[in-house]
Short mmCIF file of C-alpha atoms in Angstrom, two decimals:
data_model
loop_
_atom_site.label_atom_id
_atom_site.label_comp_id
_atom_site.label_asym_id
_atom_site.label_seq_id
_atom_site.Cartn_x
_atom_site.Cartn_y
_atom_site.Cartn_z
CA MET A 1162 0.58 -0.10 0.21
CA ASN A 1163 1.24 3.19 -0.96
CA LYS A 1164 1.79 5.88 2.22
CA PRO A 1165 0.11 8.93 1.99
CA VAL A 1166 1.26 11.59 1.51
CA PHE A 1167 1.70 14.94 4.62
CA PRO A 1168 3.75 17.70 5.86
CA SER A 1169 7.69 15.51 7.37
CA TYR A 1170 8.14 17.05 10.59
CA GLN A 1171 11.10 19.26 9.11
CA GLU A 1172 8.74 20.65 6.55
CA LEU A 1173 6.26 22.08 9.58
CA LEU A 1174 9.52 23.24 11.12
CA ASN A 1175 10.01 25.14 7.92
CA GLU A 1176 6.67 27.17 9.80
CA GLU A 1177 8.96 28.75 12.80
CA ALA A 1178 8.80 32.68 12.48
CA VAL A 1179 12.33 32.44 14.56
CA SER A 1180 15.00 30.38 13.41
CA VAL A 1181 15.36 26.92 14.55
CA PRO A 1182 17.97 25.10 16.98
CA ASP A 1183 20.21 22.74 15.17
CA ALA A 1184 19.75 21.01 17.47
CA LEU A 1185 16.11 19.89 15.96
CA ARG A 1186 17.20 20.14 12.07
CA LEU A 1187 19.07 16.72 12.25
CA ASP A 1188 16.98 14.34 10.69
CA THR A 1189 18.87 10.73 11.16
CA GLN A 1190 16.51 9.18 8.79
CA PRO A 1191 17.89 5.23 10.82
CA ASN A 1192 17.14 2.97 8.07
CA ILE A 1193 15.68 -0.38 10.64
CA ALA A 1194 14.26 -3.44 9.60
CA ASN A 1195 10.72 -4.89 10.05
CA ASP A 1196 12.80 -8.42 10.57
CA ILE A 1197 9.69 -9.88 13.50
CA ILE A 1198 10.94 -9.83 16.50
CA ALA A 1199 10.25 -13.33 19.67
CA THR A 1200 7.63 -11.55 22.07
CA ASP A 1201 10.64 -13.67 24.58
CA VAL A 1202 12.19 -10.96 23.96
CA TRP A 1203 9.22 -9.97 26.61
CA THR A 1204 8.54 -12.88 27.97
CA ASP A 1205 11.69 -15.13 27.84
CA ARG A 1206 12.99 -15.55 32.28
CA GLY A 1207 16.62 -16.28 30.67
CA VAL A 1208 15.84 -12.57 29.04
CA PHE A 1209 15.44 -11.27 31.87
CA GLU A 1210 18.10 -13.05 33.50
CA LYS A 1211 20.68 -12.24 30.49
CA GLU A 1212 19.47 -7.95 31.25
CA VAL A 1213 20.27 -8.34 34.75
CA GLU A 1214 24.47 -9.14 33.78
CA HIS A 1215 24.78 -7.55 30.98
CA LEU A 1216 22.47 -4.43 30.92
CA TRP A 1217 22.44 -3.33 34.26
CA PRO A 1218 25.47 -3.23 35.31
CA LYS A 1219 27.13 -1.12 31.68
CA VAL A 1220 24.74 1.01 31.51
CA TRP A 1221 24.28 4.75 32.63
CA GLN A 1222 21.74 5.37 34.88
CA MET A 1223 19.67 8.45 36.38
CA VAL A 1224 19.75 8.14 40.04
CA CYS A 1225 18.25 10.98 41.53
CA ARG A 1226 18.40 15.49 41.70
CA GLU A 1227 21.72 15.88 43.31
CA THR A 1228 19.74 18.72 45.11
CA ALA A 1229 19.65 14.64 47.32
CA LEU A 1230 22.42 15.14 48.69
CA THR A 1231 23.92 18.48 50.01
CA LYS A 1232 26.06 17.85 52.54
CA ALA A 1233 28.53 15.59 54.38
CA GLY A 1234 26.65 11.83 55.86
CA ASP A 1235 23.80 12.99 52.74
CA TYR A 1236 23.05 9.48 50.70
CA TYR A 1237 20.86 7.91 48.88
CA VAL A 1238 19.69 4.43 47.93
CA TYR A 1239 18.77 3.27 44.05
CA ASP A 1240 17.81 -0.45 43.38
CA ILE A 1241 17.96 -2.12 39.68
CA ALA A 1242 17.06 -5.46 39.11
CA ARG A 1243 19.17 -7.30 41.96
CA TYR A 1244 21.90 -4.91 42.53
CA SER A 1245 22.20 -1.90 45.51
CA ILE A 1246 23.95 1.17 44.69
CA LEU A 1247 24.65 3.36 47.29
CA LEU A 1248 25.80 7.37 46.75
CA VAL A 1249 27.12 9.38 49.34
CA ARG A 1250 28.41 12.97 49.63
CA THR A 1251 31.85 12.76 50.89
CA GLU A 1252 32.62 15.28 54.30
CA SER A 1253 35.24 16.68 51.80
CA GLY A 1254 32.32 17.51 49.09
CA GLU A 1255 32.68 14.44 46.97
CA LEU A 1256 29.84 12.09 45.59
CA LYS A 1257 30.94 9.00 45.36
CA GLY A 1258 28.57 5.80 44.89
CA PHE A 1259 29.00 2.27 46.56
CA HIS A 1260 27.32 -0.94 46.59
CA ASN A 1261 25.05 -1.32 49.12
CA SER A 1262 26.26 -4.43 50.08
CA CYS A 1263 28.86 -5.23 53.66
CA LEU A 1264 32.08 -6.83 53.04
CA HIS A 1265 31.69 -9.47 56.51
CA ARG A 1266 27.37 -11.04 55.67
CA GLY A 1267 26.60 -8.59 52.28
CA ARG A 1268 23.66 -6.79 54.41
CA ALA A 1269 21.87 -3.22 52.80
CA LEU A 1270 24.28 -1.19 54.87
CA LYS A 1271 21.23 1.73 54.20
CA SER A 1272 18.16 1.64 52.72
CA GLY A 1273 16.24 5.09 51.23
CA LYS A 1274 17.67 7.96 52.07
CA GLY A 1275 19.60 9.91 54.64
CA THR A 1276 21.63 11.46 56.68
CA SER A 1277 24.60 9.93 59.01
CA ARG A 1278 28.23 10.33 60.16
CA GLU A 1279 29.03 6.73 58.68
CA LEU A 1280 28.47 4.38 56.69
CA ARG A 1281 27.26 0.87 59.60
CA CYS A 1282 26.12 -2.33 58.39
CA PRO A 1283 23.28 -2.97 60.77
CA TYR A 1284 23.85 -6.64 61.07
CA HIS A 1285 26.85 -7.31 62.15
CA GLY A 1286 28.09 -3.91 63.15
CA PHE A 1287 31.11 -3.33 60.79
CA CYS A 1288 31.52 0.19 60.08
CA TRP A 1289 32.77 2.37 57.00
CA HIS A 1290 34.18 6.09 56.69
CA LEU A 1291 32.08 8.15 54.29
CA ASP A 1292 34.52 8.08 51.63
CA GLY A 1293 34.60 4.17 51.98
CA SER A 1294 37.30 3.51 53.60
CA PHE A 1295 37.01 0.65 56.35
CA LYS A 1296 36.83 2.38 60.12
CA GLU A 1297 35.86 -0.21 62.72
CA ALA A 1298 34.39 -3.01 63.64
CA TYR A 1299 33.36 -4.74 66.80
CA CYS A 1300 35.63 -7.32 69.02
CA ASP A 1301 38.17 -6.17 65.51
CA TRP A 1302 40.75 -8.55 68.05
CA GLU A 1303 38.79 -11.96 67.01
CA PHE A 1304 39.72 -10.94 62.46
CA ASP A 1305 43.13 -10.34 60.85
CA GLN A 1306 44.22 -6.47 61.48
CA ALA A 1307 45.80 -6.63 57.72
CA GLN A 1308 42.65 -7.71 56.24
CA LEU A 1309 40.71 -5.66 58.12
CA ALA A 1310 42.37 -2.53 56.97
CA GLU A 1311 42.02 -3.57 52.96
CA LEU A 1312 37.58 -3.93 53.10
CA THR A 1313 37.35 -0.78 51.00
CA LEU A 1314 33.60 -0.41 49.36
CA PRO A 1315 33.60 -1.70 45.99
CA GLU A 1316 33.03 2.08 44.06
CA VAL A 1317 30.56 2.85 41.42
CA GLN A 1318 31.22 5.46 37.89
CA VAL A 1319 29.27 8.58 39.87
CA THR A 1320 28.73 11.56 37.55
CA ILE A 1321 26.80 14.84 37.42
CA TRP A 1322 25.22 16.29 34.52
CA GLY A 1323 21.92 19.10 34.61
CA GLY A 1324 21.76 18.66 37.91
CA TRP A 1325 21.23 14.67 37.65
CA VAL A 1326 23.39 11.97 39.51
CA LEU A 1327 23.81 8.97 37.58
CA ILE A 1328 25.82 5.68 37.76
CA ASN A 1329 27.29 3.02 35.93
CA MET A 1330 28.11 -0.56 37.92
CA ASP A 1331 31.24 -0.81 34.99
CA LEU A 1332 33.78 0.97 36.26
CA GLU A 1333 35.48 0.87 32.42
CA ALA A 1334 32.65 1.83 30.47
CA PRO A 1335 33.41 5.51 28.84
CA PRO A 1336 32.19 8.99 30.24
CA PHE A 1337 28.28 9.34 30.47
CA GLU A 1338 29.69 12.40 27.96
CA GLU A 1339 30.52 10.33 25.12
CA TYR A 1340 28.37 7.61 26.55
CA THR A 1341 25.29 9.23 25.41
CA SER A 1342 26.70 10.79 22.10
CA VAL A 1343 24.48 14.45 21.42
CA LEU A 1344 22.83 13.81 24.50
CA THR A 1345 24.47 16.84 26.87
CA GLU A 1346 24.87 19.15 23.06
CA HIS A 1347 21.22 18.70 22.17
CA PHE A 1348 20.21 19.68 26.32
CA GLN A 1349 22.00 23.10 26.83
CA ARG A 1350 20.40 25.78 25.58
CA TRP A 1351 17.80 24.55 27.73
CA THR A 1352 20.49 24.57 31.29
CA PRO A 1353 19.09 21.30 32.86
CA GLU A 1354 20.98 22.62 36.52
CA ASP A 1355 17.89 25.18 36.39
CA ARG A 1356 15.37 23.29 37.32
CA TYR A 1357 14.11 21.48 40.29
CA VAL A 1358 11.10 18.97 41.55
CA SER A 1359 8.49 19.85 42.88
CA LEU A 1360 6.98 16.83 42.73
CA HIS A 1361 7.75 12.43 42.50
CA VAL A 1362 4.99 10.78 42.13
CA GLU A 1363 6.06 6.79 41.73
CA LYS A 1364 3.84 3.84 39.71
CA LYS A 1365 4.28 -0.13 39.93
CA ILE A 1366 2.88 -1.73 36.73
CA ALA A 1367 3.00 -6.49 36.14
CA CYS A 1368 4.71 -5.99 33.06
CA ASN A 1369 8.87 -6.47 31.65
CA TRP A 1370 10.21 -3.12 31.75
CA LYS A 1371 10.21 -2.79 29.00
CA ILE A 1372 6.90 -2.70 27.27
CA ALA A 1373 6.29 -0.24 29.60
CA MET A 1374 9.46 2.34 27.92
CA GLU A 1375 8.40 1.72 24.45
CA ALA A 1376 5.81 3.22 24.92
CA PHE A 1377 7.38 6.03 24.31
CA ILE A 1378 9.16 6.07 21.76
CA GLU A 1379 6.98 5.72 19.27
CA SER A 1380 3.43 7.39 18.53
CA TYR A 1381 2.38 4.77 16.78
CA HIS A 1382 -0.23 3.55 19.40
CA ALA A 1383 -2.22 6.79 19.78
CA ILE A 1384 -4.11 6.32 17.41
CA GLN A 1385 -5.60 3.81 19.05
CA THR A 1386 -4.83 4.05 21.83
CA HIS A 1387 -5.22 7.58 22.55
CA PRO A 1388 -7.74 8.89 19.73
CA GLN A 1389 -9.15 11.81 22.99
CA ILE A 1390 -5.03 13.63 20.95
CA LEU A 1391 -6.10 12.63 18.01
CA SER A 1392 -7.28 16.61 17.34
CA PHE A 1393 -4.08 18.52 18.59
CA THR A 1394 -1.55 15.26 17.63
CA GLY A 1395 0.51 14.90 14.77
CA GLY A 1396 1.38 10.89 15.23
CA ASP A 1397 1.99 10.13 11.95
CA ASN A 1398 4.18 13.46 11.46
CA SER A 1399 6.50 12.11 14.50
CA GLN A 1400 10.31 12.25 13.50
CA TYR A 1401 12.59 8.89 14.57
CA ASP A 1402 16.04 8.59 14.77
CA VAL A 1403 18.83 7.41 16.51
CA PHE A 1404 22.39 9.07 17.87
CA GLY A 1405 25.24 6.27 18.13
CA ASP A 1406 24.38 3.48 19.52
CA HIS A 1407 23.00 4.80 22.70
CA LEU A 1408 21.03 7.57 22.12
CA SER A 1409 17.62 7.83 20.54
CA ARG A 1410 14.92 10.70 20.03
CA THR A 1411 10.92 10.62 19.07
CA ILE A 1412 9.78 13.81 18.23
CA THR A 1413 5.77 13.74 17.84
CA ALA A 1414 4.64 16.81 16.30
CA GLN A 1415 1.36 18.34 19.12
CA GLY A 1416 -0.57 22.07 18.22
CA ILE A 1417 -2.19 19.98 14.73
CA PRO A 1418 -4.42 17.22 14.04
CA ASN A 1419 -3.14 13.74 12.84
CA PRO A 1420 -2.84 13.71 9.07
CA GLY A 1421 -5.20 10.44 9.17
CA GLN A 1422 -8.14 11.94 10.91
CA ALA A 1423 -7.24 15.83 10.50
CA ASP A 1424 -10.72 16.67 8.46
CA ARG A 1425 -11.91 15.63 11.11
CA TYR A 1426 -11.26 18.37 13.67
CA SER A 1427 -11.27 23.03 13.36
CA VAL A 1428 -8.15 25.50 13.29
CA GLN A 1429 -9.54 26.16 16.23
CA GLU A 1430 -11.05 22.87 17.53
CA SER A 1431 -7.62 22.28 17.52
CA VAL A 1432 -5.99 24.46 19.19
CA GLU A 1433 -8.60 25.01 21.83
CA ALA A 1434 -8.04 20.85 22.86
CA MET A 1435 -4.43 21.94 23.96
CA THR A 1436 -5.20 25.70 25.71
CA GLY A 1437 -8.59 24.95 26.58
CA PRO A 1438 -11.27 27.59 25.17
CA GLY A 1439 -11.04 30.26 23.97
CA GLY A 1440 -7.67 30.15 23.36
CA PHE A 1441 -8.08 31.37 20.28
CA GLU A 1442 -9.97 34.13 20.05
CA ARG A 1443 -6.83 34.37 22.63
CA ALA A 1444 -4.03 33.27 20.49
CA GLN A 1445 -5.46 36.10 17.33
CA GLU A 1446 -5.45 38.91 20.23
CA LEU A 1447 -1.57 37.55 20.28
CA THR A 1448 -0.61 37.40 17.21
CA GLY A 1449 -2.97 39.72 15.34
CA LEU A 1450 -3.38 37.07 12.98
CA ASP A 1451 -7.56 36.24 12.44
CA ALA A 1452 -9.51 32.63 11.93
CA ASP A 1453 -8.33 32.34 7.93
CA THR A 1454 -5.07 33.08 8.54
CA ILE A 1455 -3.53 31.81 11.62
CA THR A 1456 -2.43 28.47 11.99
CA SER A 1457 -3.21 25.99 14.38
CA ARG A 1458 0.88 25.89 15.81
CA GLN A 1459 1.12 29.54 15.79
CA ALA A 1460 -1.44 30.17 17.69
CA ILE A 1461 -0.26 27.01 20.27
CA GLY A 1462 2.31 28.92 20.30
CA ALA A 1463 0.80 32.35 21.20
CA VAL A 1464 -1.09 30.99 23.55
CA ARG A 1465 2.00 29.79 25.31
CA ARG A 1466 4.46 32.41 24.66
CA GLU A 1467 2.34 34.31 26.96
CA GLU A 1468 2.41 31.48 30.21
CA PHE A 1469 6.60 31.27 28.68
CA ALA A 1470 6.81 34.10 30.44
CA GLU A 1471 6.27 34.49 34.28
CA PHE A 1472 9.52 32.34 34.14
CA MET A 1473 11.64 32.58 30.71
CA SER A 1474 13.31 36.08 30.50
CA PRO A 1475 12.48 38.10 27.99
CA GLU A 1476 16.14 36.39 25.83
CA MET A 1477 14.87 33.01 25.57
CA LEU A 1478 11.07 34.14 24.93
CA ALA A 1479 11.89 35.67 22.08
CA THR A 1480 14.09 32.51 20.18
CA VAL A 1481 12.21 29.61 21.47
CA THR A 1482 10.65 28.14 18.77
CA ASP A 1483 6.58 27.14 18.17
CA ALA A 1484 8.04 23.14 18.08
CA GLU A 1485 9.94 23.92 21.16
CA THR A 1486 6.37 25.11 23.03
CA MET A 1487 4.23 22.08 22.47
CA ASP A 1488 5.82 19.56 20.80
CA SER A 1489 7.05 16.14 22.47
CA ILE A 1490 10.43 15.80 21.91
CA LEU A 1491 11.22 12.63 23.25
CA TYR A 1492 15.16 11.17 24.28
CA LEU A 1493 16.08 7.74 25.40
CA VAL A 1494 19.72 6.56 26.46
#
């Protein structure tokens, strides 16, 4: 069957009134084969165990914001599969990550988050300094003193990017900036280090982790799963990119109806589905364009800029594209 003709995402960017950032102009057009993937990838316990052994210990993972570890003794525990990592702010101000396991009998040293002057095992009391060096053990005369002195907690790689604390259990893994290709460059414009956590929401889902994750790297499911957003989500206009071995991107245009259903919605319906009642008229006031000439993306962009003026500098506001005010731009590491 022939593919219908509708604007690509890059063609939508051609309508922007301001300069489009180079990051958005990248279009890698990956040549991905239409091979059938066996369902074992999502359902087989053996595949899962291979991921536990070969994937999670080798990849960079986001743990928390640096603001969770501001003063000496602050700690934060990150658990993934069978691994537990203990992040600690040392007395010198350094941020370190250790395998969260007592070197005596394997008991977890800490749980959750908090502040402590030392890392003492709650089982037999073996204790380490905040920098991971051995401090003391009860009845230490029962142990070889040289061996005790060598009981330094095994470390993991720790880095900070954009205010986020990230870890990699593989000490030989490439640095985060190298591992993630263009990611840090693409986000530099948005100074992620200035962001803060206003709300944390966590939900447990009874499924393989890839099932949950994959919904956020494609827009194909929106037509059936989210019909209520088709008036303002151009899933068919989506662009998919791959950057190196560890980074992909999904961009889905907002502010336009999905091309396959475009004849069902007026410009006003598309605009007010995103902005609420009255948004279409407000956009005309802001842009000076009338109802017959204003596009839905122009209208939504104008309303969004008015909202963004509360927290965005005038200089940034003057350069932000309509795309950046509304589109779904998702990166996966």
